[in-house]
mmCIF file of C-alpha atoms in Angstrom:
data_model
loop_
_atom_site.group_PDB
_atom_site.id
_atom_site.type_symbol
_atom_site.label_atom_id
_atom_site.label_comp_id
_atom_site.label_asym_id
_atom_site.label_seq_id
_atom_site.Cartn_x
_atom_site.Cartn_y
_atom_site.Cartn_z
ATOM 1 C CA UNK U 1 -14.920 12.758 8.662
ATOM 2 C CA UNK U 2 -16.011 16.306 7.352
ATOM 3 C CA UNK U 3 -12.652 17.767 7.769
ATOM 4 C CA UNK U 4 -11.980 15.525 4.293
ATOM 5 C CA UNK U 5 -14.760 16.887 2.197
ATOM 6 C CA UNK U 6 -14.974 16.395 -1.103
ATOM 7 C CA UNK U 7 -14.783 14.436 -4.339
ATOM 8 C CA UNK U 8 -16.748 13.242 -7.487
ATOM 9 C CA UNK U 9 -15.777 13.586 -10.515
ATOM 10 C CA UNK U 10 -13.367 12.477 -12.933
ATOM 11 C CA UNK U 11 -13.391 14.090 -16.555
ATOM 12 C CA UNK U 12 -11.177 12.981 -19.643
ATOM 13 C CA UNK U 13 -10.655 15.715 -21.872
ATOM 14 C CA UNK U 14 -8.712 15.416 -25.024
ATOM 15 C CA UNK U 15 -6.176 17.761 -25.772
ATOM 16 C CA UNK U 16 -5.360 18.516 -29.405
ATOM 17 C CA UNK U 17 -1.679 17.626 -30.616
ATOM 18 C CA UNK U 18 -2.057 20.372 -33.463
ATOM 19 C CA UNK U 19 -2.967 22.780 -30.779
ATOM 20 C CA UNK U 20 -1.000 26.162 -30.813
ATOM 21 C CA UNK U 21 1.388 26.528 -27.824
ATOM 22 C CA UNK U 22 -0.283 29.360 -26.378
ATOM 23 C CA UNK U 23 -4.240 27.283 -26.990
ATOM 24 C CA UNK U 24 -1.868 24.729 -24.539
ATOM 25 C CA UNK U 25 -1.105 26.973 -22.226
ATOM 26 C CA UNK U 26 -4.629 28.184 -21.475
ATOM 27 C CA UNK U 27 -6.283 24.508 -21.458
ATOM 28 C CA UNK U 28 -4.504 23.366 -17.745
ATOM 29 C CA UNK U 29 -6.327 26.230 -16.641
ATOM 30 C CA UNK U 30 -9.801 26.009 -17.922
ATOM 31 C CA UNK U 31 -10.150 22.430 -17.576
ATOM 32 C CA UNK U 32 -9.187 23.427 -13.574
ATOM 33 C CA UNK U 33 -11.744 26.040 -13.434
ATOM 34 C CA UNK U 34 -13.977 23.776 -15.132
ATOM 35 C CA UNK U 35 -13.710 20.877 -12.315
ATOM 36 C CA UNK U 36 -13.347 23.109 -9.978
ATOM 37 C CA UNK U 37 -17.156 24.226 -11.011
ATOM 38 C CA UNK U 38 -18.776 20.805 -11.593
ATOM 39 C CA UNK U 39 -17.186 19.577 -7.927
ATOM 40 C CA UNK U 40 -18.518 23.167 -6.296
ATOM 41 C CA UNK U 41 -22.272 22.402 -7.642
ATOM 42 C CA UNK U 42 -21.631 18.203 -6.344
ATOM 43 C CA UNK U 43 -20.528 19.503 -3.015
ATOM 44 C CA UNK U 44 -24.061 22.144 -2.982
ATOM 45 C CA UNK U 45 -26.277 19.445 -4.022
ATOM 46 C CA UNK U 46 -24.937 17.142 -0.835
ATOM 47 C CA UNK U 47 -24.903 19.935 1.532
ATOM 48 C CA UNK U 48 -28.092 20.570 0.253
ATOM 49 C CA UNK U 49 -29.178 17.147 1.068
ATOM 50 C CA UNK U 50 -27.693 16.992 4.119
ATOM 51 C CA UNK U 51 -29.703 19.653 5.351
ATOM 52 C CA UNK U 52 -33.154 18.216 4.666
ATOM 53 C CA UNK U 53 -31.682 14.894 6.151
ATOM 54 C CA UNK U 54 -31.349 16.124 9.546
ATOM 55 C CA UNK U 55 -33.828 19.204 9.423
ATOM 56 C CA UNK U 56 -37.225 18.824 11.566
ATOM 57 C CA UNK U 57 -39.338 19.551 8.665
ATOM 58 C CA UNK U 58 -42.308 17.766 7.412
ATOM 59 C CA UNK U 59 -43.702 17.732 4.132
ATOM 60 C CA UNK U 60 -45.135 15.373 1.072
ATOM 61 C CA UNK U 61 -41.868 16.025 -1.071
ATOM 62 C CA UNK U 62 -40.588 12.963 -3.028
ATOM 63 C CA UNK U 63 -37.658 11.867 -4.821
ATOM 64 C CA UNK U 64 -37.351 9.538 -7.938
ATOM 65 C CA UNK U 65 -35.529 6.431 -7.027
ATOM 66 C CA UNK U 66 -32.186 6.955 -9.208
ATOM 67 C CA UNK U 67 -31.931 10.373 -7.309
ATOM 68 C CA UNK U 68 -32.805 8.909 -3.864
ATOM 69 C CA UNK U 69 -29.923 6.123 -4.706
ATOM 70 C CA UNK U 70 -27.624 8.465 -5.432
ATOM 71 C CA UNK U 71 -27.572 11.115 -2.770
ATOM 72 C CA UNK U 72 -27.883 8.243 -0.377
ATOM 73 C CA UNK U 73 -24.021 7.282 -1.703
ATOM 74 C CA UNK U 74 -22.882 10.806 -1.716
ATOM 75 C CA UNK U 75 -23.925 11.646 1.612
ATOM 76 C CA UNK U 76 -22.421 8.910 3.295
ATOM 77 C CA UNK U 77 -19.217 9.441 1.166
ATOM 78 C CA UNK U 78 -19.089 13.038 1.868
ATOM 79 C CA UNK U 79 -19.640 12.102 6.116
ATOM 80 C CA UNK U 80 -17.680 9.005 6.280
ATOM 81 C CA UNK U 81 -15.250 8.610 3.847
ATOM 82 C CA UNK U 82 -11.536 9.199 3.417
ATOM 83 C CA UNK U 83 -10.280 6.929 0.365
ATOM 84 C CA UNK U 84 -7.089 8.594 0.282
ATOM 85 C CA UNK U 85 -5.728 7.258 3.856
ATOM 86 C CA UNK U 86 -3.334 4.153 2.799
ATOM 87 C CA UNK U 87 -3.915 1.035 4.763
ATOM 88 C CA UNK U 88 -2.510 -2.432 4.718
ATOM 89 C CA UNK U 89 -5.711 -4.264 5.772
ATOM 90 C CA UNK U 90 -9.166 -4.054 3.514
ATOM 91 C CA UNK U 91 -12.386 -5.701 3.767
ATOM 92 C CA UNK U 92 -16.102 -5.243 2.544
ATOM 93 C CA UNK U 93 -19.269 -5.120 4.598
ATOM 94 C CA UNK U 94 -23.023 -5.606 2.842
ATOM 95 C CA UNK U 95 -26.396 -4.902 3.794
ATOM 96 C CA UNK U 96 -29.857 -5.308 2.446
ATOM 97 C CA UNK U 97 -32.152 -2.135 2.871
ATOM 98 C CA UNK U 98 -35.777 -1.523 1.337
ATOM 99 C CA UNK U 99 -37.559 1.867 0.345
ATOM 100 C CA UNK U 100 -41.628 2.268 -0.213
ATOM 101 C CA UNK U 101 -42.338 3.353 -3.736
ATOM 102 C CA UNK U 102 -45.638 5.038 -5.005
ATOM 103 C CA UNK U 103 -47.566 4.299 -8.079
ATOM 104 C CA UNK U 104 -45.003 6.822 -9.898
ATOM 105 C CA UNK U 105 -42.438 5.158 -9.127
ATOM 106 C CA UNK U 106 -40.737 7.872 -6.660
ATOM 107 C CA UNK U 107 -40.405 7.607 -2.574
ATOM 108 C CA UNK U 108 -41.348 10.036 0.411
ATOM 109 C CA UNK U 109 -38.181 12.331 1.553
ATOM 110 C CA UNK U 110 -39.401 10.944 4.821
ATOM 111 C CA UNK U 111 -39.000 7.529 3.988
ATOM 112 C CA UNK U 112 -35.352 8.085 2.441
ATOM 113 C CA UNK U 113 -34.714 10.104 5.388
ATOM 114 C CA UNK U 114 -35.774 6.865 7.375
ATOM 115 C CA UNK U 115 -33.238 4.913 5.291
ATOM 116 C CA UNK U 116 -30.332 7.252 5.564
ATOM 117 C CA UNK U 117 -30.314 6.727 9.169
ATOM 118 C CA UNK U 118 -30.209 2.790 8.909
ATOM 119 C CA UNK U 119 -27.416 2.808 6.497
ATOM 120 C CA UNK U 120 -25.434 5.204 8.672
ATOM 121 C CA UNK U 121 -26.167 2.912 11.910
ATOM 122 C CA UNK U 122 -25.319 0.029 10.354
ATOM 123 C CA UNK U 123 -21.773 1.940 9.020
ATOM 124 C CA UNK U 124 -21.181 3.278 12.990
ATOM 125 C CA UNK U 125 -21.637 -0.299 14.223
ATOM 126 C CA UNK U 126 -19.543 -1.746 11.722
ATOM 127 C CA UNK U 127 -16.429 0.748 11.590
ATOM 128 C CA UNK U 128 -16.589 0.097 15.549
ATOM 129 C CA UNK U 129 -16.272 -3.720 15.070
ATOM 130 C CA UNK U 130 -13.159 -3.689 13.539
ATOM 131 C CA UNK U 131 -10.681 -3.306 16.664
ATOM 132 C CA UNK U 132 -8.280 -0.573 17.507
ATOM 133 C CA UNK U 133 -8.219 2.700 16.532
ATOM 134 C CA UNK U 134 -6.459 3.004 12.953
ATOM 135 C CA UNK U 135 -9.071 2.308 10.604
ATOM 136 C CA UNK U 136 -10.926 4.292 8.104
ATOM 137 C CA UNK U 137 -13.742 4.102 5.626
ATOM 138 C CA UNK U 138 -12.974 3.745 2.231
ATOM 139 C CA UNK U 139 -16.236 4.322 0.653
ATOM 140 C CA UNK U 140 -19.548 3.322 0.510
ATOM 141 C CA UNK U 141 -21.383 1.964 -2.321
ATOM 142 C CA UNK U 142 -25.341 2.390 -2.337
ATOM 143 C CA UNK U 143 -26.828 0.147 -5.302
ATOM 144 C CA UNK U 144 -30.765 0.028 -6.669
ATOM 145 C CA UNK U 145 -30.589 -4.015 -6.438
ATOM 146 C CA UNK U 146 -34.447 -4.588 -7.849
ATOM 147 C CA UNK U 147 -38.196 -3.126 -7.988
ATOM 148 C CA UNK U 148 -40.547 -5.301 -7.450
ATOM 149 C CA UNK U 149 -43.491 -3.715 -6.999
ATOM 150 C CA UNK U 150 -44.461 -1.013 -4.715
ATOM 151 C CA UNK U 151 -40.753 -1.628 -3.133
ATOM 152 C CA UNK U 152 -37.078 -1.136 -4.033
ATOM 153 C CA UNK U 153 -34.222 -3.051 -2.904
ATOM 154 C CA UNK U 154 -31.317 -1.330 -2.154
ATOM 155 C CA UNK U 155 -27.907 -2.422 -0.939
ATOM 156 C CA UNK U 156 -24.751 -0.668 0.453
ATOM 157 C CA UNK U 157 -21.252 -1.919 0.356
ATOM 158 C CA UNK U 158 -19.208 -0.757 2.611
ATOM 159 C CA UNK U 159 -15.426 -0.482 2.037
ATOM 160 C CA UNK U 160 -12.883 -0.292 5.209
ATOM 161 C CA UNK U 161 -9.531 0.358 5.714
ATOM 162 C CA UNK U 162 -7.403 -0.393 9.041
ATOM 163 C CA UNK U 163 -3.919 -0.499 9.487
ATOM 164 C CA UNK U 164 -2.085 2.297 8.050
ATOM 165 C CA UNK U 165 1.104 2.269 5.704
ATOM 166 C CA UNK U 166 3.469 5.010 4.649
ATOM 167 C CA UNK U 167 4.596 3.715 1.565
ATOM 168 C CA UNK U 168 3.065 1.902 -0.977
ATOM 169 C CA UNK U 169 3.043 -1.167 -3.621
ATOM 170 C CA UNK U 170 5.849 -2.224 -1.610
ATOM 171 C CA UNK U 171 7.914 -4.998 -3.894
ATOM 172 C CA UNK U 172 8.319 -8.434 -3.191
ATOM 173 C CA UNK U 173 11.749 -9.254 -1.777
ATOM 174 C CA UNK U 174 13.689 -12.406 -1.934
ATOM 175 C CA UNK U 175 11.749 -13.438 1.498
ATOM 176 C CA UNK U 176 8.235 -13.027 0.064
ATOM 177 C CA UNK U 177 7.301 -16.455 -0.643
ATOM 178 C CA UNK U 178 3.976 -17.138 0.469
ATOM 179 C CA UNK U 179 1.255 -19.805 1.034
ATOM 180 C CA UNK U 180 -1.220 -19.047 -2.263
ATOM 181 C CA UNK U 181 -4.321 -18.239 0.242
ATOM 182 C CA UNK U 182 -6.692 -19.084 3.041
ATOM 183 C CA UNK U 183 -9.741 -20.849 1.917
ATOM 184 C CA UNK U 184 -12.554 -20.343 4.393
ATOM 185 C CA UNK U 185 -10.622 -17.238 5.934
ATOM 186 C CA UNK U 186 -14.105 -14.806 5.521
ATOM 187 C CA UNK U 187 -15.154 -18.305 8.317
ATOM 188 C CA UNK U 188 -12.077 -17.210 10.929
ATOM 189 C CA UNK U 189 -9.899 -20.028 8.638
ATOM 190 C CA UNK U 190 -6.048 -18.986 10.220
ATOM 191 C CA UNK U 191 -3.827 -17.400 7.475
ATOM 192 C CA UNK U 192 -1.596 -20.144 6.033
ATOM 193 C CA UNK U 193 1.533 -17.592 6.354
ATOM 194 C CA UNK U 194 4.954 -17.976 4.599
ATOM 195 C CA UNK U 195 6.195 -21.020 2.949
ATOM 196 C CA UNK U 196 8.545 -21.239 5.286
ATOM 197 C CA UNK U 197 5.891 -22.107 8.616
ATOM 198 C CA UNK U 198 6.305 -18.000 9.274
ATOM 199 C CA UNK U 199 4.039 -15.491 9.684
ATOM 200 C CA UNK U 200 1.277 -18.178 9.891
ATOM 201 C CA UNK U 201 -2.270 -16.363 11.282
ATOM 202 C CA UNK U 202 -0.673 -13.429 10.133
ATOM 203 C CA UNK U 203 -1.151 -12.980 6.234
ATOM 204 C CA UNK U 204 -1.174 -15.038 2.916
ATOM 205 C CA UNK U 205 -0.294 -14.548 -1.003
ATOM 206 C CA UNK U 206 -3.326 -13.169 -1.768
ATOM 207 C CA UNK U 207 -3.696 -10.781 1.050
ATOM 208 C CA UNK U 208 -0.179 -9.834 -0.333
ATOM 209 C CA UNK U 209 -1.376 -8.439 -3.150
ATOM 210 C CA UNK U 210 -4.381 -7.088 -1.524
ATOM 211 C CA UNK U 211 -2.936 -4.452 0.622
ATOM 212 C CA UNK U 212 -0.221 -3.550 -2.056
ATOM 213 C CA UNK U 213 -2.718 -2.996 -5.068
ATOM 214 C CA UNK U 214 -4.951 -0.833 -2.717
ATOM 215 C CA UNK U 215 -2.005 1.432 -2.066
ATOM 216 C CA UNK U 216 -0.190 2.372 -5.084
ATOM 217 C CA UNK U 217 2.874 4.361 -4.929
ATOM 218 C CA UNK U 218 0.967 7.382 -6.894
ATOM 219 C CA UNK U 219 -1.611 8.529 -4.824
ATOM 220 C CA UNK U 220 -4.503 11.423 -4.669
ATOM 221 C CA UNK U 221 -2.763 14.028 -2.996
ATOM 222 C CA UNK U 222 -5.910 16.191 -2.231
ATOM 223 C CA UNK U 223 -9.037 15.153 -0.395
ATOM 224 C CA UNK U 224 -11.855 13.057 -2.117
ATOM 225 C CA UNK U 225 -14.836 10.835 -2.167
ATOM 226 C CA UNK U 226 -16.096 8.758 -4.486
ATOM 227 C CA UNK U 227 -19.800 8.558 -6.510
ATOM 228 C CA UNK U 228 -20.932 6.552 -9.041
ATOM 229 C CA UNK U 229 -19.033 3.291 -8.182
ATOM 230 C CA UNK U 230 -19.007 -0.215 -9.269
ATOM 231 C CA UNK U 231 -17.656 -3.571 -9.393
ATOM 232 C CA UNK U 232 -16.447 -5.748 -11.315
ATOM 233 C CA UNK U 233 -14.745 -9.428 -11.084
ATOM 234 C CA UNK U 234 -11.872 -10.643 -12.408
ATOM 235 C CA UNK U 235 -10.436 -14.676 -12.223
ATOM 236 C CA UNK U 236 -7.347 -15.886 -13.545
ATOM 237 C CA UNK U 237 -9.128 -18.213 -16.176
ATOM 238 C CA UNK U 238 -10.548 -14.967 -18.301
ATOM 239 C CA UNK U 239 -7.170 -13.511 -18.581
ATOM 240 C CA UNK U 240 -4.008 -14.886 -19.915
ATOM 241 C CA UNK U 241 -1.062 -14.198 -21.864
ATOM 242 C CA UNK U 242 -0.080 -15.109 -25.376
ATOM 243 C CA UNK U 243 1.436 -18.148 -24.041
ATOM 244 C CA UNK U 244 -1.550 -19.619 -22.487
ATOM 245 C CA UNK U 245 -0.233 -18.606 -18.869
ATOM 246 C CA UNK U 246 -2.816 -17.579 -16.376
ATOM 247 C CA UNK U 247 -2.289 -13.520 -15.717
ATOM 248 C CA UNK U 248 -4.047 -13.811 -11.890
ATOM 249 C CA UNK U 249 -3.960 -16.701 -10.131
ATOM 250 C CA UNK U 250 -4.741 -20.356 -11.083
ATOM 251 C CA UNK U 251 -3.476 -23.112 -8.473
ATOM 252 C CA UNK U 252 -1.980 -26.516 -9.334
ATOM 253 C CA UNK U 253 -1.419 -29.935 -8.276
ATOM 254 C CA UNK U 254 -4.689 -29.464 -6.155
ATOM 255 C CA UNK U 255 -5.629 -30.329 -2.946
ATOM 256 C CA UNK U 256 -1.726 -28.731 -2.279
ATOM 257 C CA UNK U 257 -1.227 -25.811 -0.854
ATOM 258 C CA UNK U 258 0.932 -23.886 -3.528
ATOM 259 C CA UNK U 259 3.373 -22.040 -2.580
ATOM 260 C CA UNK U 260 3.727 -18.573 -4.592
ATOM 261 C CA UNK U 261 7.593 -17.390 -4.931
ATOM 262 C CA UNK U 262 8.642 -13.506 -4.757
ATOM 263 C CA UNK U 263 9.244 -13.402 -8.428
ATOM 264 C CA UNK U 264 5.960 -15.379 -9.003
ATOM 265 C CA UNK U 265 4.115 -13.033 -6.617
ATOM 266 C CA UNK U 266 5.788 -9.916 -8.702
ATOM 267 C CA UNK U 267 4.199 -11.002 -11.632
ATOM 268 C CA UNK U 268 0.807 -11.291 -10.419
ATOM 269 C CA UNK U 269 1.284 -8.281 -9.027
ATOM 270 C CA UNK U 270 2.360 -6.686 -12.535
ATOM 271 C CA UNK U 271 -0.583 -8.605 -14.685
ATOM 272 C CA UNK U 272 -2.695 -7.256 -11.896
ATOM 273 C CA UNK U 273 -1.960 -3.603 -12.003
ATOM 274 C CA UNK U 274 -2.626 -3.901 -15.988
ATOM 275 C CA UNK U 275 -6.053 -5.697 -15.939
ATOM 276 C CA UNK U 276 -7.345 -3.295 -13.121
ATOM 277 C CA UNK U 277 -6.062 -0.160 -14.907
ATOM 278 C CA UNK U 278 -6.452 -1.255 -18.776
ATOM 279 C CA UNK U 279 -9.249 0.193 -20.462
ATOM 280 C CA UNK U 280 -9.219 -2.307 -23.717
ATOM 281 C CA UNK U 281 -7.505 -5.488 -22.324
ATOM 282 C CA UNK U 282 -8.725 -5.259 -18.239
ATOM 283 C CA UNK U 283 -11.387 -4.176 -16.513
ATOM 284 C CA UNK U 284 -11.860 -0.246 -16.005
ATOM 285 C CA UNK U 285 -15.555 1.357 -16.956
ATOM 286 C CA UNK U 286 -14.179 4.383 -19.047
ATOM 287 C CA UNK U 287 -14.658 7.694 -17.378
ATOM 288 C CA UNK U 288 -13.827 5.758 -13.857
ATOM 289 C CA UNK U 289 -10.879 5.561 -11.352
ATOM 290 C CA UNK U 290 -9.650 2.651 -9.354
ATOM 291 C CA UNK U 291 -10.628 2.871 -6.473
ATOM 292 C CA UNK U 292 -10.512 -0.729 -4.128
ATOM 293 C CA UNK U 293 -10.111 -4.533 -4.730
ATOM 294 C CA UNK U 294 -10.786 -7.589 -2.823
ATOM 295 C CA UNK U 295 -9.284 -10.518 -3.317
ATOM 296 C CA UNK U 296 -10.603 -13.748 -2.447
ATOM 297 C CA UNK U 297 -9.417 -17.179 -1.900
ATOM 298 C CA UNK U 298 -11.860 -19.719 -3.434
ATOM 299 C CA UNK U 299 -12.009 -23.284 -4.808
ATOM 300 C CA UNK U 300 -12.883 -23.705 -8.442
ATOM 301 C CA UNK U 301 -15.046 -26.518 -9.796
ATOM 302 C CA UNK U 302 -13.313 -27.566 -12.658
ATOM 303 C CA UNK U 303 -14.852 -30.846 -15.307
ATOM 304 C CA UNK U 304 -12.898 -33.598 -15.133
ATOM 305 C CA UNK U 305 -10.763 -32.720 -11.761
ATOM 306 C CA UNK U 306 -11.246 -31.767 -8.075
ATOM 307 C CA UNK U 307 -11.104 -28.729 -8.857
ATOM 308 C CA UNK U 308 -8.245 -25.583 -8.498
ATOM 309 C CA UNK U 309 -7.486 -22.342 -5.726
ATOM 310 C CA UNK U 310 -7.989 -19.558 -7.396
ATOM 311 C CA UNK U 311 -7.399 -15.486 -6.653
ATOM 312 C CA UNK U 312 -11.132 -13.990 -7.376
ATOM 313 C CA UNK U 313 -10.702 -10.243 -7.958
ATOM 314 C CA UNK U 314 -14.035 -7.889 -6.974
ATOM 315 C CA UNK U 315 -12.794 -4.447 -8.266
ATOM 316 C CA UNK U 316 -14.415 -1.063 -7.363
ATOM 317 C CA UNK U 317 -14.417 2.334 -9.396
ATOM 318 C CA UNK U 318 -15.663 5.391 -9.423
ATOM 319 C CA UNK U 319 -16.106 8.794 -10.224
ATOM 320 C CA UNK U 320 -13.581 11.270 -8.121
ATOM 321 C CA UNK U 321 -13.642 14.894 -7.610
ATOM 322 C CA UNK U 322 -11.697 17.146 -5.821
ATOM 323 C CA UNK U 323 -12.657 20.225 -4.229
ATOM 324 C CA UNK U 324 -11.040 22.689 -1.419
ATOM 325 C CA UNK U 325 -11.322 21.623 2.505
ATOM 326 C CA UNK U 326 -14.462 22.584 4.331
ATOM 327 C CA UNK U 327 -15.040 26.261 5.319
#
């Protein structure tokens, strides 16, 4: 989706409180040109890329693996990806991928070249798995798994996006009560709906707060991809309050299916928001933006009971950059 180009980085600058008011009126502007040059040079060195991917040249060039991981994720970002569209429905796709290494530890161009092409065939036959025609990739998130060695394992994980929403982290009203989750819903498990018997097959609490913590009200105005991203996981029993209460969710009264109330739901919501976006108390990489999360409904093995649903959280950031649209 070229006609989005863009994205990368994120800077945090600090900005003197002593600073003369004139020193603060220049700053807005230099930081801006500064971006505006690190996301220009990003942008070159994928185009770049790009153009040795798909030219007919041969040659003996090679690339160190960090490089060869990380213009693999850039390209595909800068070709596929539109993170800003805001959709109701999320999901993650993984694949396994290997790449010949030499003695020096770096790989042909021809053999990433080879590589490029089966992560972008595998992203094709994915997107066009997911039915109709609003859907969207989110990113994609190319990872050096292992060496072992004349071979690297890579992975890619690809976020998508399908069902699109105008407004976003919509609240919970007074009819919002919902079933907790879906265990075995990843297996075609059918949606256990609103307390009520409604909406069953159709959604659940945790796909609730899913599609409303992927779409926050505040939202990238601009064009962007993502590089450098990450996860991280997040479960209710690593995170609670001063009171002992669990911040994400913790079931009870297992094997029931608990029902989660509006107000309940809003608070989960709430502690969510914080532990994603909190740099001391949450989980946020500093330098990094939000950018997805995937919630999953799973049963916990707990001593001394059957066990307890739980929410488990797997949170991606990254590094965004803005730039103008294509020429």
């Amino acid at each position: 989706m070229k006609k989005y180009i863009v994205i990368i980085i994120f800077a945090v600058m600090a900005i003197g409180v002593t600073s003369c008011k004139k020193d603060n009126t220049n700053k807005p502007v230099n930081q801006e040109d500064e971006l505006m040059a690190r996301s220009k040079k990003v942008i070159s060195l994928i185009k770049d890329f790009d153009w040795k991917i798909n030219s007919n040249l041969k040659s003996g060039e090679v690339m160190g693996i960090d490089s060869a991981v990380w213009y693999l994720e850039a390209l595909q970002n800068f070709e596929y990806a539109n993170p800003g569209e805001a959709t109701k429905e999320f999901k993650t796709v993984k694949s396994n991928y290997i790449l010949d290494l030499d003695a020096n530890g770096t790989a042909l161009f021809s053999d990433v070249q080879a590589v490029y092409a089966q992560m972008e065939e595998t992203l094709t036959l994915q997107l066009s798995q997911i039915p109709g025609d609003e859907k969207v990739v989110h990113f994609s998130d190319v990872a050096l798994d292992s060496i072992e060695g004349s071979t690297a394992y890579l992975s890619t994980t690809l976020g998508f996006g399908y069902t699109w929403l105008l407004n976003m982290y919509w609240p919970f009203n007074t009819s919002d009560n919902w079933y907790w989750g879906t265990l075995g819903q990843e297996y075609g498990n059918t949606l256990l709906g609103k307390c009520d018997g409604t909406q069953y097959g159709v959604s659940d609490g945790s796909d609730e707060l899913q599609w409303r913590l992927n779409n926050p009200v505040v939202a990238p105005d601009v064009p962007f991809i993502w590089t450098d991203l990450e996860t991280r996981e997040a479960v209710g029993f690593d995170f609670q309050n001063a009171t002992g209460d669990y911040r994400l969710y913790v079931g009870w009264d297992y094997p029931q299916e608990n029902c989660l109330t509006h107000d309940m739901l809003t608070y989960y919501l709430l502690q969510s928001h914080y532990i994603i976006n909190d740099y001391a108390e949450g989980l946020r990489p500093v330098g990094k933006t939000f950018a997805s999360v995937k919630i999953d409904d799973w049963l916990a093995e707990l001593p001394n009971s059957q066990g307890e649903h739980i929410h488990y959280y797997f949170v991606t950031y990254g590094i965004m950059v803005q730039v103008g649209l294509p020429d």
